[in-house]
PDB file of C-alpha atoms and ligand atoms in Angstrom:
ATOM      1  CA  MET A   1     -32.916  11.027  -8.411  1.00 64.00           C
ATOM      2  CA  SER A   2     -30.008  12.146  -6.407  1.00 86.00           C
ATOM      3  CA  VAL A   3     -26.638  10.339  -6.625  1.00 93.00           C
ATOM      4  CA  TYR A   4     -24.143  10.346  -3.568  1.00 97.00           C
ATOM      5  CA  PHE A   5     -20.543   9.123  -3.332  1.00 98.00           C
ATOM      6  CA  CYS A   6     -18.559   8.651  -0.359  1.00 98.00           C
ATOM      7  CA  MET A   7     -15.202   7.241   0.249  1.00 98.00           C
ATOM      8  CA  LEU A   8     -15.528   5.273   3.668  1.00 98.00           C
ATOM      9  CA  GLY A   9     -11.842   5.078   3.921  1.00 98.00           C
ATOM     10  CA  SER A  10      -8.847   4.858   1.615  1.00 98.00           C
ATOM     11  CA  GLY A  11      -5.432   3.792   2.010  1.00 97.00           C
ATOM     12  CA  SER A  12      -3.046   0.496   1.987  1.00 95.00           C
ATOM     13  CA  LYS A  13      -4.900  -0.443   4.987  1.00 97.00           C
ATOM     14  CA  GLY A  14      -8.392  -0.490   3.438  1.00 98.00           C
ATOM     15  CA  ASN A  15     -10.509   0.768   0.753  1.00 98.00           C
ATOM     16  CA  ALA A  16     -14.317   1.250   0.136  1.00 98.00           C
ATOM     17  CA  ALA A  17     -16.676   3.682  -1.569  1.00 98.00           C
ATOM     18  CA  LEU A  18     -20.340   4.088  -1.220  1.00 98.00           C
ATOM     19  CA  LEU A  19     -22.387   5.069  -4.312  1.00 98.00           C
ATOM     20  CA  LYS A  20     -25.888   5.733  -3.360  1.00 96.00           C
ATOM     21  CA  THR A  21     -28.978   6.691  -5.600  1.00 92.00           C
ATOM     22  CA  ALA A  22     -32.511   7.004  -4.520  1.00 85.00           C
ATOM     23  CA  GLY A  23     -33.015   3.351  -4.849  1.00 88.00           C
ATOM     24  CA  VAL A  24     -29.724   1.548  -5.220  1.00 95.00           C
ATOM     25  CA  HIS A  25     -26.926   1.341  -2.436  1.00 98.00           C
ATOM     26  CA  VAL A  26     -23.537   0.073  -3.925  1.00 98.00           C
ATOM     27  CA  LEU A  27     -20.062  -0.445  -2.400  1.00 98.00           C
ATOM     28  CA  ILE A  28     -17.190  -0.167  -4.487  1.00 98.00           C
ATOM     29  CA  ASP A  29     -14.468  -2.464  -2.668  1.00 98.00           C
ATOM     30  CA  ALA A  30     -14.799  -4.084   0.664  1.00 98.00           C
ATOM     31  CA  GLY A  31     -11.417  -3.531   2.115  1.00 98.00           C
ATOM     32  CA  PHE A  32     -12.639  -3.367   5.892  1.00 98.00           C
ATOM     33  CA  SER A  33     -14.139  -5.828   8.064  1.00 98.00           C
ATOM     34  CA  PRO A  34     -17.883  -5.876   7.954  1.00 98.00           C
ATOM     35  CA  GLN A  35     -18.221  -4.319  11.356  1.00 98.00           C
ATOM     36  CA  GLU A  36     -15.909  -1.482  10.417  1.00 98.00           C
ATOM     37  CA  LEU A  37     -17.945  -1.042   7.164  1.00 98.00           C
ATOM     38  CA  ALA A  38     -21.201  -0.771   9.192  1.00 98.00           C
ATOM     39  CA  LEU A  39     -19.584   1.709  11.357  1.00 98.00           C
ATOM     40  CA  ARG A  40     -18.403   3.810   8.345  1.00 98.00           C
ATOM     41  CA  MET A  41     -21.798   3.698   6.669  1.00 98.00           C
ATOM     42  CA  THR A  42     -23.409   5.281  10.003  1.00 97.00           C
ATOM     43  CA  GLY A  43     -24.953   8.779   9.077  1.00 94.00           C
ATOM     44  CA  THR A  44     -24.719   8.121   5.309  1.00 96.00           C
ATOM     45  CA  GLY A  45     -28.191   6.525   5.082  1.00 95.00           C
ATOM     46  CA  ALA A  46     -26.735   3.205   3.953  1.00 97.00           C
ATOM     47  CA  SER A  47     -26.115   0.099   5.952  1.00 98.00           C
ATOM     48  CA  TRP A  48     -25.582  -3.633   5.404  1.00 98.00           C
ATOM     49  CA  ASP A  49     -29.551  -3.983   5.330  1.00 98.00           C
ATOM     50  CA  THR A  50     -29.779  -1.469   2.510  1.00 98.00           C
ATOM     51  CA  LEU A  51     -26.872  -2.302   0.251  1.00 98.00           C
ATOM     52  CA  ASP A  52     -27.841  -4.029  -2.889  1.00 98.00           C
ATOM     53  CA  ALA A  53     -24.312  -5.023  -4.241  1.00 98.00           C
ATOM     54  CA  ILE A  54     -20.595  -4.938  -3.407  1.00 98.00           C
ATOM     55  CA  VAL A  55     -18.477  -4.511  -6.721  1.00 98.00           C
ATOM     56  CA  LEU A  56     -14.789  -5.508  -6.499  1.00 98.00           C
ATOM     57  CA  THR A  57     -11.808  -3.844  -8.420  1.00 98.00           C
ATOM     58  CA  HIS A  58      -9.189  -6.534  -7.495  1.00 98.00           C
ATOM     59  CA  ILE A  59      -8.533  -9.176  -4.749  1.00 98.00           C
ATOM     60  CA  HIS A  60      -5.668  -7.335  -2.758  1.00 98.00           C
ATOM     61  CA  ALA A  61      -6.389  -7.474   0.764  1.00 97.00           C
ATOM     62  CA  ASP A  62      -6.842  -3.571   1.200  1.00 98.00           C
ATOM     63  CA  HIS A  63      -9.967  -4.031  -1.196  1.00 98.00           C
ATOM     64  CA  PHE A  64     -11.317  -7.344  -0.236  1.00 98.00           C
ATOM     65  CA  LYS A  65     -12.127  -8.836   3.269  1.00 98.00           C
ATOM     66  CA  ARG A  66     -13.254 -12.348   3.052  1.00 97.00           C
ATOM     67  CA  THR A  67     -15.288 -12.027   6.105  1.00 97.00           C
ATOM     68  CA  CYS A  68     -17.543  -9.500   4.156  1.00 98.00           C
ATOM     69  CA  LEU A  69     -18.986 -12.682   1.997  1.00 98.00           C
ATOM     70  CA  LYS A  70     -20.705 -13.818   5.251  1.00 97.00           C
ATOM     71  CA  TYR A  71     -22.450 -10.633   5.586  1.00 98.00           C
ATOM     72  CA  CYS A  72     -23.388 -10.412   1.983  1.00 98.00           C
ATOM     73  CA  ALA A  73     -25.251 -13.849   2.413  1.00 98.00           C
ATOM     74  CA  ARG A  74     -26.800 -12.652   5.823  1.00 98.00           C
ATOM     75  CA  HIS A  75     -28.030  -9.217   4.405  1.00 98.00           C
ATOM     76  CA  ASN A  76     -29.003 -10.316   0.891  1.00 98.00           C
ATOM     77  CA  VAL A  77     -26.062  -8.129  -0.795  1.00 98.00           C
ATOM     78  CA  GLU A  78     -25.122  -9.127  -4.352  1.00 98.00           C
ATOM     79  CA  PHE A  79     -21.296  -9.719  -4.742  1.00 98.00           C
ATOM     80  CA  ILE A  80     -19.866  -8.717  -8.141  1.00 98.00           C
ATOM     81  CA  CYS A  81     -16.316  -9.475  -9.060  1.00 98.00           C
ATOM     82  CA  HIS A  82     -14.589 -10.285 -12.159  1.00 98.00           C
ATOM     83  CA  GLU A  83     -14.605 -13.812 -13.496  1.00 97.00           C
ATOM     84  CA  ASP A  84     -11.064 -14.410 -12.786  1.00 97.00           C
ATOM     85  CA  HIS A  85     -11.543 -13.199  -9.304  1.00 98.00           C
ATOM     86  CA  ALA A  86     -14.491 -15.538  -8.678  1.00 98.00           C
ATOM     87  CA  ARG A  87     -12.095 -18.535  -9.854  1.00 97.00           C
ATOM     88  CA  ARG A  88      -9.734 -17.396  -7.054  1.00 97.00           C
ATOM     89  CA  PHE A  89     -12.718 -17.559  -4.407  1.00 97.00           C
ATOM     90  CA  GLU A  90     -14.141 -20.953  -5.662  1.00 94.00           C
ATOM     91  CA  ASN A  91     -12.697 -22.917  -2.628  1.00 94.00           C
ATOM     92  CA  PHE A  92     -13.921 -20.289   0.065  1.00 96.00           C
ATOM     93  CA  GLY A  93     -16.910 -21.785   1.904  1.00 96.00           C
ATOM     94  CA  SER A  94     -18.549 -18.206   2.187  1.00 97.00           C
ATOM     95  CA  PHE A  95     -18.200 -17.682  -1.359  1.00 98.00           C
ATOM     96  CA  LYS A  96     -19.908 -21.189  -2.231  1.00 97.00           C
ATOM     97  CA  GLN A  97     -22.717 -20.319   0.087  1.00 97.00           C
ATOM     98  CA  LEU A  98     -23.090 -17.002  -1.492  1.00 98.00           C
ATOM     99  CA  ARG A  99     -23.163 -18.643  -4.878  1.00 97.00           C
ATOM    100  CA  GLY A 100     -25.615 -21.161  -3.720  1.00 97.00           C
ATOM    101  CA  LEU A 101     -28.020 -18.160  -2.659  1.00 98.00           C
ATOM    102  CA  GLY A 102     -27.841 -16.614  -6.044  1.00 98.00           C
ATOM    103  CA  LEU A 103     -25.869 -13.789  -4.725  1.00 98.00           C
ATOM    104  CA  THR A 104     -22.662 -13.909  -6.789  1.00 98.00           C
ATOM    105  CA  ARG A 105     -22.193 -12.392 -10.305  1.00 98.00           C
ATOM    106  CA  THR A 106     -19.249 -11.934 -12.321  1.00 98.00           C
ATOM    107  CA  TYR A 107     -18.279  -9.366 -15.138  1.00 97.00           C
ATOM    108  CA  ALA A 108     -15.980  -9.619 -17.929  1.00 94.00           C
ATOM    109  CA  GLY A 109     -15.159  -6.573 -20.160  1.00 87.00           C
ATOM    110  CA  ASP A 110     -18.791  -5.176 -20.692  1.00 94.00           C
ATOM    111  CA  VAL A 111     -21.004  -2.913 -19.045  1.00 97.00           C
ATOM    112  CA  PHE A 112     -23.103  -4.439 -16.283  1.00 97.00           C
ATOM    113  CA  THR A 113     -26.041  -3.029 -14.508  1.00 97.00           C
ATOM    114  CA  ILE A 114     -27.187  -3.130 -10.777  1.00 96.00           C
ATOM    115  CA  ALA A 115     -30.716  -2.956  -9.995  1.00 91.00           C
ATOM    116  CA  GLU A 116     -31.469  -2.007 -13.651  1.00 89.00           C
ATOM    117  CA  THR A 117     -30.496   1.660 -13.124  1.00 91.00           C
ATOM    118  CA  VAL A 118     -26.719   1.865 -12.313  1.00 96.00           C
ATOM    119  CA  ARG A 119     -24.480   1.084 -15.307  1.00 97.00           C
ATOM    120  CA  CYS A 120     -21.063  -0.110 -14.560  1.00 98.00           C
ATOM    121  CA  LEU A 121     -18.105  -0.132 -17.118  1.00 98.00           C
ATOM    122  CA  PRO A 122     -15.168  -2.100 -15.885  1.00 98.00           C
ATOM    123  CA  VAL A 123     -11.901  -0.576 -17.258  1.00 98.00           C
ATOM    124  CA  LYS A 124      -8.875  -2.904 -16.954  1.00 97.00           C
ATOM    125  CA  VAL A 125      -5.884  -1.132 -15.431  1.00 98.00           C
ATOM    126  CA  PRO A 126      -2.192  -2.071 -15.015  1.00 97.00           C
ATOM    127  CA  HIS A 127      -1.495  -3.281 -11.260  1.00 97.00           C
ATOM    128  CA  ASP A 128       0.309  -6.094  -9.775  1.00 95.00           C
ATOM    129  CA  SER A 129      -2.704  -8.103  -8.821  1.00 95.00           C
ATOM    130  CA  PRO A 130      -4.087  -8.754 -12.386  1.00 95.00           C
ATOM    131  CA  PRO A 131      -6.870  -8.414 -13.371  1.00 97.00           C
ATOM    132  CA  THR A 132      -7.506  -5.099 -11.757  1.00 98.00           C
ATOM    133  CA  PHE A 133     -10.276  -2.777 -12.787  1.00 98.00           C
ATOM    134  CA  GLY A 134     -11.304   0.868 -12.554  1.00 98.00           C
ATOM    135  CA  PHE A 135     -15.028   1.747 -13.032  1.00 98.00           C
ATOM    136  CA  ARG A 136     -17.126   4.392 -14.977  1.00 98.00           C
ATOM    137  CA  ILE A 137     -20.476   4.222 -13.284  1.00 98.00           C
ATOM    138  CA  GLU A 138     -23.410   5.943 -14.885  1.00 97.00           C
ATOM    139  CA  THR A 139     -26.861   6.623 -13.425  1.00 94.00           C
ATOM    140  CA  GLU A 140     -30.045   8.137 -15.018  1.00 86.00           C
ATOM    141  CA  THR A 141     -31.598  10.861 -13.131  1.00 78.00           C
ATOM    142  CA  GLU A 142     -35.341  11.633 -13.439  1.00 74.00           C
ATOM    143  CA  ASN A 143     -34.858  14.672 -15.437  1.00 76.00           C
ATOM    144  CA  GLY A 144     -33.233  12.609 -17.987  1.00 80.00           C
ATOM    145  CA  ARG A 145     -29.565  13.554 -17.271  1.00 86.00           C
ATOM    146  CA  THR A 146     -26.920  11.030 -16.586  1.00 92.00           C
ATOM    147  CA  THR A 147     -24.556  11.302 -13.537  1.00 95.00           C
ATOM    148  CA  ARG A 148     -21.091   9.811 -14.169  1.00 97.00           C
ATOM    149  CA  VAL A 149     -18.591   8.755 -11.670  1.00 98.00           C
ATOM    150  CA  GLY A 150     -14.992   7.429 -12.167  1.00 98.00           C
ATOM    151  CA  TYR A 151     -13.372   5.176  -9.509  1.00 98.00           C
ATOM    152  CA  PHE A 152      -9.669   4.399 -10.267  1.00 98.00           C
ATOM    153  CA  ALA A 153      -7.846   3.249  -7.091  1.00 96.00           C
ATOM    154  CA  ASP A 154      -4.868   1.081  -7.780  1.00 96.00           C
ATOM    155  CA  LEU A 155      -3.100   1.814 -11.060  1.00 96.00           C
ATOM    156  CA  GLY A 156       0.588   1.831 -12.210  1.00 96.00           C
ATOM    157  CA  GLU A 157       0.011   4.241 -15.334  1.00 96.00           C
ATOM    158  CA  CYS A 158      -2.898   5.327 -17.239  1.00 96.00           C
ATOM    159  CA  ASP A 159      -3.087   4.953 -21.177  1.00 96.00           C
ATOM    160  CA  GLU A 160      -5.332   6.525 -23.639  1.00 96.00           C
ATOM    161  CA  SER A 161      -8.182   4.006 -23.206  1.00 95.00           C
ATOM    162  CA  ILE A 162      -8.365   4.192 -19.411  1.00 97.00           C
ATOM    163  CA  LEU A 163      -8.271   7.840 -19.713  1.00 98.00           C
ATOM    164  CA  SER A 164     -11.357   7.986 -22.073  1.00 98.00           C
ATOM    165  CA  ALA A 165     -13.278   6.255 -19.465  1.00 98.00           C
ATOM    166  CA  MET A 166     -12.729   9.279 -17.319  1.00 98.00           C
ATOM    167  CA  HIS A 167     -13.939  11.795 -19.957  1.00 97.00           C
ATOM    168  CA  GLY A 168     -16.730  13.940 -18.768  1.00 96.00           C
ATOM    169  CA  VAL A 169     -17.261  12.417 -15.350  1.00 97.00           C
ATOM    170  CA  ASP A 170     -18.774  14.611 -12.777  1.00 97.00           C
ATOM    171  CA  LEU A 171     -16.857  13.197  -9.729  1.00 98.00           C
ATOM    172  CA  LEU A 172     -13.404  11.433 -10.362  1.00 98.00           C
ATOM    173  CA  ALA A 173     -11.998   9.415  -7.522  1.00 98.00           C
ATOM    174  CA  LEU A 174      -8.311   8.898  -8.574  1.00 98.00           C
ATOM    175  CA  GLU A 175      -5.467   7.384  -6.854  1.00 98.00           C
ATOM    176  CA  PHE A 176      -2.719  10.067  -5.632  1.00 98.00           C
ATOM    177  CA  ASN A 177      -0.591   7.292  -4.004  1.00 97.00           C
ATOM    178  CA  HIS A 178       2.702   9.049  -3.189  1.00 96.00           C
ATOM    179  CA  ASP A 179       5.260  11.798  -3.507  1.00 95.00           C
ATOM    180  CA  GLU A 180       8.052  10.491  -5.556  1.00 94.00           C
ATOM    181  CA  SER A 181      10.948  12.109  -3.546  1.00 94.00           C
ATOM    182  CA  MET A 182       9.481  10.942  -0.322  1.00 91.00           C
ATOM    183  CA  GLN A 183       9.164   7.445  -1.683  1.00 92.00           C
ATOM    184  CA  LEU A 184      12.689   7.318  -3.195  1.00 94.00           C
ATOM    185  CA  LYS A 185      13.973   8.813   0.386  1.00 93.00           C
ATOM    186  CA  SER A 186      11.645   6.428   2.532  1.00 94.00           C
ATOM    187  CA  GLY A 187      14.186   3.831   3.549  1.00 93.00           C
ATOM    188  CA  ARG A 188      11.904   1.090   2.272  1.00 94.00           C
ATOM    189  CA  HIS A 189      13.368  -1.988   0.739  1.00 95.00           C
ATOM    190  CA  PRO A 190      14.511  -0.955  -2.887  1.00 94.00           C
ATOM    191  CA  SER A 191      12.022  -3.738  -4.188  1.00 93.00           C
ATOM    192  CA  LEU A 192       9.183  -2.233  -2.452  1.00 93.00           C
ATOM    193  CA  ILE A 193      10.005   1.233  -3.931  1.00 93.00           C
ATOM    194  CA  GLU A 194      10.574  -0.278  -7.509  1.00 93.00           C
ATOM    195  CA  ARG A 195       7.297  -2.188  -7.071  1.00 92.00           C
ATOM    196  CA  VAL A 196       5.349   0.927  -6.032  1.00 92.00           C
ATOM    197  CA  MET A 197       6.842   3.135  -8.641  1.00 93.00           C
ATOM    198  CA  GLY A 198       6.694   0.606 -11.373  1.00 93.00           C
ATOM    199  CA  SER A 199       4.128   0.536 -14.298  1.00 92.00           C
ATOM    200  CA  ASP A 200       2.199  -2.050 -12.186  1.00 94.00           C
ATOM    201  CA  GLY A 201       2.376  -0.327  -9.051  1.00 95.00           C
ATOM    202  CA  HIS A 202       0.511   2.902  -8.021  1.00 96.00           C
ATOM    203  CA  LEU A 203       0.253   6.430  -9.269  1.00 97.00           C
ATOM    204  CA  SER A 204       2.499   9.054  -7.780  1.00 98.00           C
ATOM    205  CA  ASN A 205       1.043  12.776  -7.206  1.00 98.00           C
ATOM    206  CA  ARG A 206       2.817  13.795 -10.289  1.00 98.00           C
ATOM    207  CA  GLN A 207       1.532  11.116 -12.561  1.00 98.00           C
ATOM    208  CA  ALA A 208      -1.838  11.334 -11.058  1.00 98.00           C
ATOM    209  CA  ALA A 209      -1.856  15.096 -11.548  1.00 98.00           C
ATOM    210  CA  ASP A 210      -0.890  14.499 -15.217  1.00 98.00           C
ATOM    211  CA  VAL A 211      -3.944  12.103 -15.598  1.00 98.00           C
ATOM    212  CA  PHE A 212      -6.145  14.987 -14.278  1.00 98.00           C
ATOM    213  CA  ARG A 213      -4.366  17.407 -16.595  1.00 98.00           C
ATOM    214  CA  ARG A 214      -5.194  15.128 -19.489  1.00 98.00           C
ATOM    215  CA  VAL A 215      -8.862  14.641 -18.397  1.00 98.00           C
ATOM    216  CA  LEU A 216      -9.062  18.648 -18.153  1.00 98.00           C
ATOM    217  CA  GLU A 217      -7.704  18.919 -21.394  1.00 97.00           C
ATOM    218  CA  SER A 218      -9.857  16.299 -23.184  1.00 96.00           C
ATOM    219  CA  GLY A 219     -12.445  18.803 -24.489  1.00 95.00           C
ATOM    220  CA  HIS A 220     -15.118  17.248 -21.939  1.00 96.00           C
ATOM    221  CA  PRO A 221     -16.733  19.042 -19.087  1.00 96.00           C
ATOM    222  CA  ALA A 222     -14.479  19.088 -16.132  1.00 97.00           C
ATOM    223  CA  PRO A 223     -15.227  16.982 -13.006  1.00 97.00           C
ATOM    224  CA  LYS A 224     -17.089  19.095 -10.644  1.00 97.00           C
ATOM    225  CA  ALA A 225     -15.292  17.060  -7.838  1.00 98.00           C
ATOM    226  CA  LEU A 226     -11.815  15.317  -7.751  1.00 98.00           C
ATOM    227  CA  VAL A 227     -11.410  12.861  -4.785  1.00 98.00           C
ATOM    228  CA  GLN A 228      -7.880  11.976  -4.117  1.00 98.00           C
ATOM    229  CA  ILE A 229      -7.702   8.264  -2.849  1.00 98.00           C
ATOM    230  CA  HIS A 230      -5.234   5.810  -1.848  1.00 98.00           C
ATOM    231  CA  LEU A 231      -2.646   8.219  -0.243  1.00 97.00           C
ATOM    232  CA  SER A 232       0.250   6.591   1.157  1.00 96.00           C
ATOM    233  CA  ARG A 233       0.796   7.060   4.956  1.00 95.00           C
ATOM    234  CA  GLU A 234       4.428   6.876   4.872  1.00 94.00           C
ATOM    235  CA  CYS A 235       5.114   8.693   1.532  1.00 96.00           C
ATOM    236  CA  ASN A 236       2.455  11.184   1.002  1.00 97.00           C
ATOM    237  CA  SER A 237       0.515  13.855   2.748  1.00 96.00           C
ATOM    238  CA  ALA A 238      -2.736  15.456   1.992  1.00 96.00           C
ATOM    239  CA  GLU A 239      -1.272  18.710   1.447  1.00 97.00           C
ATOM    240  CA  LEU A 240       1.263  17.625  -1.096  1.00 98.00           C
ATOM    241  CA  ALA A 241      -1.591  15.633  -3.062  1.00 98.00           C
ATOM    242  CA  TYR A 242      -3.803  18.665  -2.826  1.00 98.00           C
ATOM    243  CA  GLN A 243      -1.230  20.897  -4.075  1.00 98.00           C
ATOM    244  CA  ALA A 244      -0.284  18.537  -7.284  1.00 98.00           C
ATOM    245  CA  ALA A 245      -3.792  18.641  -8.368  1.00 98.00           C
ATOM    246  CA  GLN A 246      -4.782  22.327  -7.447  1.00 98.00           C
ATOM    247  CA  GLU A 247      -2.074  23.647  -9.700  1.00 98.00           C
ATOM    248  CA  VAL A 248      -3.330  21.637 -12.663  1.00 98.00           C
ATOM    249  CA  ALA A 249      -6.916  22.904 -11.839  1.00 98.00           C
ATOM    250  CA  PHE A 250      -5.570  26.397 -11.625  1.00 98.00           C
ATOM    251  CA  TRP A 251      -3.670  26.505 -14.970  1.00 97.00           C
ATOM    252  CA  ALA A 252      -6.638  24.695 -16.622  1.00 97.00           C
ATOM    253  CA  GLY A 253      -9.034  27.349 -15.110  1.00 97.00           C
ATOM    254  CA  ALA A 254     -11.385  24.341 -14.091  1.00 97.00           C
ATOM    255  CA  PRO A 255     -13.824  24.712 -11.227  1.00 96.00           C
ATOM    256  CA  THR A 256     -13.034  21.297  -9.750  1.00 97.00           C
ATOM    257  CA  GLN A 257     -13.342  21.120  -6.200  1.00 97.00           C
ATOM    258  CA  ILE A 258     -10.240  18.906  -4.663  1.00 98.00           C
ATOM    259  CA  PHE A 259     -11.031  16.691  -1.545  1.00 98.00           C
ATOM    260  CA  SER A 260      -8.329  14.144  -0.255  1.00 94.00           C
ATOM    261  CA  SER A 261      -9.642  11.024   1.495  1.00 96.00           C
ATOM    262  CA  ARG A 262      -8.255   9.402   4.564  1.00 96.00           C
ATOM    263  CA  GLN A 263      -7.696   6.025   5.989  1.00 96.00           C
ATOM    264  CA  GLU A 264      -8.789   6.323   9.446  1.00 96.00           C
ATOM    265  CA  ILE A 265     -12.149   8.289   8.893  1.00 95.00           C
ATOM    266  CA  ARG A 266     -14.899   8.558   6.263  1.00 96.00           C
ATOM    267  CA  GLY A 267     -14.613  11.319   3.648  1.00 95.00           C
ATOM    268  CA  THR A 268     -17.157  13.847   2.467  1.00 94.00           C
ATOM    269  CA  LEU A 269     -20.433  12.813   1.432  1.00 95.00           C
ATOM    270  CA  HIS A 270     -20.607  14.299  -2.174  1.00 96.00           C
ATOM    271  CA  HIS A 271     -24.005  15.016  -3.960  1.00 95.00           C
ATOM    272  CA  VAL A 272     -23.140  14.282  -7.540  1.00 94.00           C
ATOM    273  CA  ASP A 273     -24.501  16.728  -9.967  1.00 82.00           C
ATOM    274  CA  ALA A 274     -25.250  15.645 -13.560  1.00 79.00           C
ATOM    275  CA  GLY A 275     -24.138  17.657 -16.520  1.00 67.00           C
ATOM    276  CA  PRO A 276     -22.206  20.757 -16.939  1.00 58.00           C
TER     277      PRO A 276
HETATM  278 ZN1   ZN B 301      -3.800  -3.347  -5.127  1.00 63.94          ZN
HETATM  279 ZN1   ZN B 302      -4.881  -0.776  -2.913  1.00 63.94          ZN
END
């Protein structure tokens, strides 16, 4: 069973990733309108009609568009969020409707499965919309191997317990939000700069590169692909993010290929290979 991963778009204006196995199609986050998601899925082999589930990291508007709930109801897509997120959605008519159809599910701290074959481990991360989660997603392939994908979009910092969820992943999607000097010189309001750079904000290129270095030094096989996500349009560039990660891979002698995702267009459709 092949596993594919594709960032449909990433940044402060919207985030969504597609994870696709032979039998299961899942979106991680739905931070675009349902129509935009449909457009961005064109050519990936997935569509609203084939989706099995949407899994939510947190409720910030760049990760969750309420209008997607109606499309979930219309296309029989399960909507999976944390129990605290669900409590926030309780008054939405579209959420009630979806729940009435048996298409909502909540996760707590434990592994949950989608269509019996995709295992998701929610990993709580520090961010200013608590609770926020990253995911480690494992899928068994037909030859008995396991593919592992890590998805960590919005996090202010990364402690050892979060890092351990990234160990041995085949593909790591990790936030490279901003270049610190561009952020400091951005002319943004000081409170915004403080929020973004704070421990409940977003990872800078330097911080994310350090996370990547720790993953490579963990003794587990290096990811085959690093997908840089959530790049700030004002305070980052794909070149700076790439350089930060490439230097780490170079000095570690890691074979990891580095990709950066964009806000306006879909990213690379990755074939995720299992094992070393
Ligand atoms: Zn956020
Ligand atoms: Zn975000």
